[in-house]
Backbone as CSV, one residue per row, in Angstrom:
resi,resn,N_x,N_y,N_z,CA_x,CA_y,CA_z,C_x,C_y,C_z
1,MET,-37.983,103.071,11.734,-39.086,101.454,12.009,-38.510,100.347,10.596
2,LEU,-38.875,101.333,9.784,-38.322,100.554,8.419,-36.723,100.430,8.186
3,GLU,-36.215,101.265,8.155,-34.549,101.287,8.193,-34.053,100.467,8.998
4,ARG,-34.485,100.175,10.490,-33.960,99.053,11.347,-34.422,97.795,11.020
5,HIS,-35.713,97.675,10.299,-36.319,96.575,9.901,-35.059,95.850,8.742
6,ALA,-34.733,96.907,7.924,-34.150,96.602,6.538,-32.585,96.170,7.259
7,SER,-32.252,97.209,7.828,-30.585,96.574,8.375,-30.420,95.333,9.229
8,ARG,-31.483,94.740,9.937,-31.598,93.470,10.739,-31.800,92.755,9.431
9,ALA,-32.827,92.823,8.637,-32.790,91.683,7.161,-30.790,91.754,6.280
10,THR,-30.177,92.831,6.086,-29.346,92.630,5.694,-27.903,91.577,6.828
11,ARG,-28.203,92.344,8.029,-27.346,91.651,8.784,-27.536,90.233,9.096
12,ARG,-28.604,89.765,8.965,-29.385,88.356,9.024,-28.677,87.888,7.484
13,ALA,-28.930,88.399,6.540,-28.630,88.033,5.381,-26.841,87.388,5.260
14,ARG,-25.956,88.566,5.858,-24.536,88.023,5.968,-24.109,87.349,6.490
15,GLU,-25.090,87.512,7.847,-24.913,86.207,9.060,-24.864,85.012,8.338
16,PHE,-26.006,84.471,7.550,-26.146,83.377,6.870,-25.100,82.835,5.924
17,GLU,-25.001,84.161,4.937,-23.817,83.975,3.787,-22.827,83.806,4.278
18,ALA,-22.468,84.336,5.571,-20.853,83.743,6.471,-21.186,82.226,6.784
19,PHE,-22.138,82.299,7.186,-22.254,80.489,7.950,-22.625,79.742,6.655
20,VAL,-22.810,79.805,5.521,-22.749,79.275,4.299,-21.776,78.826,4.044
21,ALA,-20.827,79.970,3.854,-19.741,79.848,3.494,-18.833,79.462,4.191
22,GLY,-18.999,79.284,5.395,-17.878,78.298,6.238,-18.305,76.882,6.254
23,ALA,-19.487,76.182,6.125,-19.884,75.196,6.928,-20.544,74.088,5.556
24,ALA,-21.066,74.702,4.234,-21.608,74.211,3.003,-20.794,73.047,2.308
25,GLY,-19.459,73.007,2.504,-18.531,72.298,2.244,-18.791,71.338,2.560
26,ARG,-18.657,71.009,4.272,-18.573,70.024,4.941,-20.136,69.180,5.252
27,LEU,-20.830,69.996,5.313,-22.233,69.667,5.066,-22.715,68.902,3.497
28,LEU,-22.500,69.614,2.559,-22.845,68.556,1.377,-21.684,67.266,1.208
29,HIS,-20.382,67.422,1.777,-19.538,66.200,2.315,-20.713,65.114,2.680
30,ALA,-21.450,65.198,3.848,-21.887,64.697,4.543,-23.075,64.135,3.581
31,ALA,-23.993,64.905,3.540,-24.748,64.740,2.700,-24.615,63.749,1.426
32,THR,-23.868,63.742,0.756,-22.883,62.829,0.073,-22.867,61.587,0.505
33,LEU,-22.109,61.702,1.380,-21.712,60.248,1.867,-23.209,59.318,2.245
34,LEU,-24.368,60.257,2.715,-25.714,59.847,2.997,-26.754,59.526,1.925
35,THR,-26.485,60.178,0.747,-26.916,59.284,-0.324,-26.448,58.496,-1.235
36,ALA,-25.081,58.478,-0.729,-24.180,57.281,-1.207,-23.842,57.889,-3.040
37,GLU,-23.909,59.215,-2.783,-23.694,59.207,-4.411,-22.158,59.673,-5.236
38,ALA,-22.202,59.977,-6.161,-20.407,60.193,-6.582,-20.418,62.100,-5.862
39,PRO,-18.804,62.006,-5.545,-18.882,63.317,-5.024,-19.561,64.732,-6.565
40,ASP,-18.767,64.263,-7.939,-19.297,64.914,-8.398,-20.384,65.299,-9.340
41,ASP,-20.999,64.233,-9.102,-22.520,63.880,-9.243,-23.518,63.418,-8.311
42,ASN,-24.015,64.351,-7.436,-24.841,64.077,-6.065,-26.015,65.304,-6.230
43,PRO,-27.007,65.200,-6.902,-28.238,65.864,-7.254,-29.174,66.009,-5.896
44,ARG,-29.743,64.490,-5.194,-29.808,64.242,-4.210,-29.521,65.081,-2.698
45,ALA,-27.981,65.061,-2.731,-27.223,65.254,-1.514,-27.455,67.062,-1.822
46,ARG,-27.337,67.627,-3.176,-27.961,68.865,-2.917,-28.975,68.980,-2.362
47,ARG,-29.947,68.612,-3.172,-31.047,68.849,-2.844,-31.231,68.869,-1.074
48,LEU,-30.816,67.563,-0.603,-30.907,67.723,0.746,-30.339,68.992,1.425
49,LEU,-29.328,69.141,1.231,-28.341,70.346,1.810,-28.978,71.622,1.291
50,THR,-29.779,71.775,0.339,-30.671,72.840,-0.119,-31.730,73.276,0.785
51,LEU,-32.672,71.860,0.948,-33.564,72.041,2.204,-33.059,72.202,3.302
52,SER,-32.324,71.795,3.797,-31.958,71.903,5.177,-31.165,73.350,5.780
53,LEU,-30.269,73.608,4.282,-30.447,75.438,4.686,-31.201,76.131,4.981
54,ALA,-32.664,76.014,3.571,-33.418,76.665,4.038,-34.067,76.451,5.274
55,HIS,-34.703,75.418,5.888,-35.024,75.572,7.130,-33.750,76.218,8.088
56,THR,-32.995,76.032,8.191,-31.542,76.820,9.014,-32.098,78.519,8.830
57,TYR,-32.373,78.664,7.154,-32.233,80.378,7.538,-33.771,80.595,7.899
58,ALA,-34.834,79.313,7.780,-36.075,80.498,8.160,-36.016,80.564,9.312
59,SER,-35.565,79.818,10.365,-35.675,79.761,11.303,-34.424,80.640,12.101
60,TRP,-33.519,81.362,11.539,-31.853,82.063,11.762,-32.165,82.652,13.066
61,ASP,-33.642,83.690,12.702,-33.844,84.634,14.311,-33.925,83.950,15.448
62,ARG,-34.583,82.844,15.283,-34.916,81.702,16.640,-33.849,80.900,17.079
63,LEU,-32.635,81.219,16.701,-31.964,80.265,17.209,-31.014,80.594,18.114
64,ARG,-31.222,81.777,18.688,-30.454,82.221,20.025,-29.287,81.665,20.813
65,GLY,-28.423,81.310,19.912,-27.602,81.063,20.207,-26.990,79.598,20.051
66,GLU,-28.061,78.842,19.542,-27.704,77.456,19.472,-26.483,77.449,18.073
67,ASP,-26.032,76.386,17.618,-25.150,76.492,16.864,-26.132,76.202,15.433
68,PRO,-25.325,77.015,14.343,-26.423,76.675,13.343,-25.958,75.519,12.734
69,TYR,-25.094,75.686,12.663,-24.169,74.013,11.883,-25.043,72.678,13.075
70,ASP,-25.123,72.302,14.009,-25.968,71.723,14.644,-27.256,71.348,14.293
71,ARG,-27.926,72.951,13.828,-29.172,72.683,13.697,-29.854,72.008,12.177
72,THR,-28.293,72.726,11.228,-28.583,72.257,10.095,-28.268,70.608,10.064
73,ARG,-27.114,70.273,10.461,-27.052,69.131,10.364,-28.442,68.384,10.958
74,SER,-28.660,68.482,11.668,-30.157,67.805,12.440,-30.980,68.160,11.282
75,HIS,-31.097,68.862,11.228,-32.379,68.538,10.126,-32.135,67.821,8.682
76,LEU,-31.022,67.989,8.461,-30.338,67.284,6.852,-30.264,65.672,7.584
77,ALA,-29.852,64.799,8.907,-29.922,63.980,9.440,-31.765,63.381,9.286
78,VAL,-32.700,64.455,9.910,-33.616,63.950,10.179,-34.669,64.157,8.766
79,ARG,-34.493,64.965,7.522,-35.173,64.838,6.423,-34.471,63.582,5.581
80,PHE,-33.264,63.249,6.124,-33.012,62.673,4.971,-33.511,60.970,5.293
81,ALA,-33.628,60.458,7.137,-34.121,59.802,7.808,-35.500,59.814,7.226
82,ARG,-36.259,60.714,7.134,-37.688,60.375,6.430,-37.853,59.792,5.614
83,GLY,-36.978,60.447,4.468,-36.744,59.975,2.593,-36.481,58.543,2.705
84,ALA,-35.873,57.864,3.569,-35.121,56.895,3.225,-35.850,55.706,3.511
85,TRP,-36.107,56.022,4.853,-36.605,54.549,5.643,-38.488,54.992,6.365
86,HIS,-38.287,55.911,6.576,-40.184,56.393,7.309,-40.792,56.233,5.736
87,HIS,-40.659,56.894,5.182,-41.709,56.913,3.746,-41.148,55.806,3.023
88,HIS,-40.289,54.588,2.766,-40.087,53.997,1.842,-39.489,54.647,0.373
89,GLY,-39.061,55.662,0.258,-38.428,56.073,-0.757,-38.288,57.449,-0.702
90,GLY,-38.359,58.386,-1.589,-37.198,59.648,-1.774,-36.140,59.750,-1.972
91,LEU,-35.219,59.773,-0.929,-34.154,60.056,-1.220,-32.640,58.451,-0.850
92,GLY,-33.940,58.044,-0.033,-33.068,56.781,0.113,-33.243,55.684,-0.330
93,ARG,-34.094,55.974,-1.627,-35.333,55.229,-2.674,-33.896,54.512,-3.439
94,SER,-33.363,55.431,-4.183,-32.135,55.454,-5.524,-31.167,54.559,-5.208
95,ARG,-30.773,53.882,-6.466,-29.103,53.311,-5.852,-28.414,53.810,-5.782
96,PRO,-27.462,53.613,-4.979,-26.084,54.301,-4.593,-25.145,53.924,-5.567
97,ASP,-24.026,54.726,-5.553,-23.271,54.973,-6.738,-22.242,53.721,-5.869
98,PRO,-21.817,52.376,-6.824,-21.284,51.105,-6.560,-19.827,51.919,-6.187
99,ALA,-19.290,53.505,-6.457,-17.929,53.519,-6.348,-18.172,54.392,-4.773
100,SER,-18.897,55.140,-4.325,-19.384,54.977,-2.621,-18.777,54.629,-2.093
101,PRO,-17.740,54.499,-0.884,-17.318,53.954,0.059,-18.390,53.697,0.856
102,LEU,-19.467,53.932,1.021,-20.839,53.600,2.169,-22.232,52.763,1.263
103,ALA,-21.564,52.878,-0.180,-23.193,51.929,-0.809,-23.787,50.812,-0.426
104,PRO,-22.448,49.714,0.084,-23.032,48.834,1.012,-23.952,48.490,1.621
105,LEU,-23.991,49.985,2.537,-24.750,50.171,3.247,-26.832,50.207,3.056
106,THR,-26.751,50.164,4.238,-28.488,50.648,4.026,-28.340,52.658,4.981
107,PRO,-29.793,52.957,4.340,-30.144,54.398,4.295,-29.427,54.074,6.249
108,GLN,-30.208,53.282,6.818,-29.823,53.711,8.184,-28.804,53.894,8.628
109,GLU,-28.137,52.406,8.478,-26.416,52.342,8.579,-25.882,53.806,7.809
110,ARG,-25.931,54.090,6.683,-25.272,55.234,6.624,-25.353,56.548,7.481
111,LEU,-26.753,56.846,7.835,-27.351,57.785,8.873,-26.788,57.475,9.855
112,VAL,-26.455,56.416,10.482,-25.882,56.278,12.058,-24.318,56.429,11.952
113,LEU,-23.508,56.013,10.957,-22.381,56.465,10.545,-21.454,57.532,9.998
114,VAL,-22.336,58.006,9.438,-22.165,59.235,8.873,-22.044,60.447,10.306
115,LEU,-23.274,60.267,11.232,-23.493,61.223,12.685,-22.585,60.985,13.377
116,ARG,-21.970,59.475,13.755,-20.919,59.056,14.351,-19.674,59.072,14.331
117,LEU,-19.668,58.816,13.298,-17.811,58.587,13.180,-17.619,60.017,12.096
118,HIS,-18.555,60.294,11.175,-17.957,61.130,10.430,-18.593,63.013,10.966
119,GLU,-19.280,62.776,11.491,-19.834,64.431,12.644,-19.409,64.143,13.788
120,GLY,-19.025,63.273,14.496,-18.798,63.650,15.785,-19.679,63.154,16.766
121,VAL,-20.653,62.924,16.358,-22.360,63.177,17.238,-22.089,62.214,18.105
122,ALA,-22.458,62.541,19.308,-22.677,61.308,20.557,-24.034,60.463,20.624
123,GLU,-23.361,59.141,20.736,-24.430,58.244,21.038,-25.622,58.680,21.366
124,GLU,-25.788,59.583,22.384,-26.982,59.365,23.171,-27.774,60.911,22.170
125,GLN,-26.772,61.240,21.869,-27.890,62.679,20.592,-28.089,62.006,19.403
126,THR,-27.206,61.153,18.999,-27.809,60.583,17.728,-29.044,59.976,17.872
127,ALA,-29.263,58.865,19.003,-30.020,58.402,19.523,-31.916,59.035,19.426
128,ALA,-31.171,60.394,20.429,-32.291,61.148,20.464,-32.448,61.960,18.887
129,LEU,-32.076,62.704,18.375,-32.466,62.505,17.067,-32.869,61.801,15.981
130,LEU,-32.706,60.243,16.478,-33.377,59.507,15.388,-34.461,58.745,16.072
131,GLY,-34.693,58.910,17.097,-35.600,58.223,17.917,-35.515,56.880,18.018
132,LEU,-34.604,56.132,18.396,-33.750,54.885,18.590,-33.355,55.344,20.109
133,SER,-32.930,54.149,20.366,-32.395,53.966,21.940,-30.641,53.715,21.468
134,PRO,-30.225,54.221,22.436,-28.545,53.970,22.165,-28.052,52.790,22.496
135,ASP,-28.582,51.892,22.536,-28.223,50.332,22.276,-28.383,50.202,20.517
136,ARG,-29.636,50.365,19.625,-29.632,50.349,19.022,-28.726,51.158,17.980
137,VAL,-28.755,51.940,18.268,-27.587,52.982,17.157,-26.063,52.205,17.791
138,ARG,-25.940,51.839,18.926,-24.664,51.084,18.720,-24.507,50.042,18.076
139,ALA,-25.835,48.874,18.172,-25.728,47.717,17.393,-25.811,48.172,15.844
140,ILE,-26.233,49.297,15.297,-26.707,49.776,13.905,-24.728,50.489,13.373
141,CYS,-24.107,51.025,14.298,-23.006,51.338,14.254,-21.821,50.392,13.807
142,HIS,-22.211,49.559,14.886,-21.131,48.391,14.722,-21.469,47.344,13.611
143,ARG,-22.788,47.162,13.411,-23.054,46.372,12.002,-22.668,46.959,10.499
144,ALA,-22.633,48.160,10.670,-22.309,49.613,9.469,-20.798,49.218,9.366
145,THR,-20.033,49.147,10.309,-18.670,49.091,10.255,-17.638,47.944,9.958
146,SER,-18.885,46.802,10.635,-18.724,45.615,10.300,-18.507,45.276,8.819
147,THR,-19.496,45.696,8.416,-20.008,45.378,6.741,-18.630,46.136,5.860
148,LEU,-18.258,47.685,6.248,-17.275,47.985,5.675,-15.816,47.447,6.073
149,LEU,-15.160,47.230,6.988,-14.367,46.209,7.385,-14.459,44.846,6.766
150,HIS,-15.331,43.902,6.636,-15.068,43.046,6.350,-16.127,42.991,4.855
151,ARG,-15.685,43.633,4.219,-17.057,43.562,2.551,-15.524,42.882,1.696
152,PRO,-16.226,41.831,0.521,-15.837,41.010,-0.145,-14.799,42.032,-1.003
153,ARG,-13.613,42.232,-1.329,-12.680,42.097,-2.134,-13.080,41.800,-3.555
154,GLY,-12.361,42.404,-4.387,-12.534,41.703,-6.097,-11.631,40.491,-5.653
155,PRO,-11.881,39.807,-7.198,-10.694,38.868,-7.444,-9.500,38.683,-6.977
156,ALA,-8.830,38.022,-6.342,-7.311,38.067,-6.303,-6.606,38.105,-7.502
157,PRO,-5.140,38.820,-7.491,-4.751,38.595,-9.247,-3.947,37.704,-9.024
158,ALA,-4.106,37.129,-10.209,-3.462,35.705,-10.946,-2.186,35.987,-10.130
159,VAL,-1.717,34.720,-9.878,-0.422,34.719,-9.458,0.344,33.545,-10.823
160,THR,1.133,34.321,-11.102,2.127,33.431,-12.516,3.178,32.769,-11.764
161,ALA,3.233,31.232,-12.262,4.209,30.412,-11.756,6.065,31.080,-12.099
162,THR,6.785,31.055,-11.189,7.845,31.140,-12.269,9.034,30.301,-11.836
163,LYS,9.610,29.848,-12.886,10.970,28.806,-12.539,12.146,29.258,-12.036
164,ALA,11.934,28.586,-10.884,13.580,28.666,-10.553,14.991,28.301,-11.211
165,VAL,15.446,29.501,-11.123,16.915,29.079,-12.268,17.944,28.417,-11.303
166,PRO,18.649,27.293,-11.696,19.514,27.065,-11.203,20.511,27.921,-11.163
167,SER,21.301,27.632,-10.042,22.292,28.267,-9.664,23.626,27.349,-9.521
């Protein structure tokens, strides 16, 4: 009995390690986009990912055919949402890195945009995950993309006058 339990625990650990080896990079990128940190300096994103992976590992035996990537991504999104706007602090309270492409967005806009466009989660799934209506998710996604597409650019380069050389 003890041997069977030990071999199950070993198999579980190997399966989880293989999952992390394959999925951690993409999940960390998504978490970094959510927190709007610099890719090389992202402690909040790493903490968010670590907590999400720990949650997935704790429920590994109960996944029963469910995709562990989807489970981890869902937990990552819910944990970010809770910290970002439900409790008005935590992961979303820190200032985003100005160099982050999603820095001009609110935490909620970043979350919807990352789920919908970066992760390819369907509108209805995103709405269910976040407790919003599909129309609300659509509106947030539209507002976020408009903000990114129409954000003001830096000052235009100075135009120097050139004299025309008579021919």
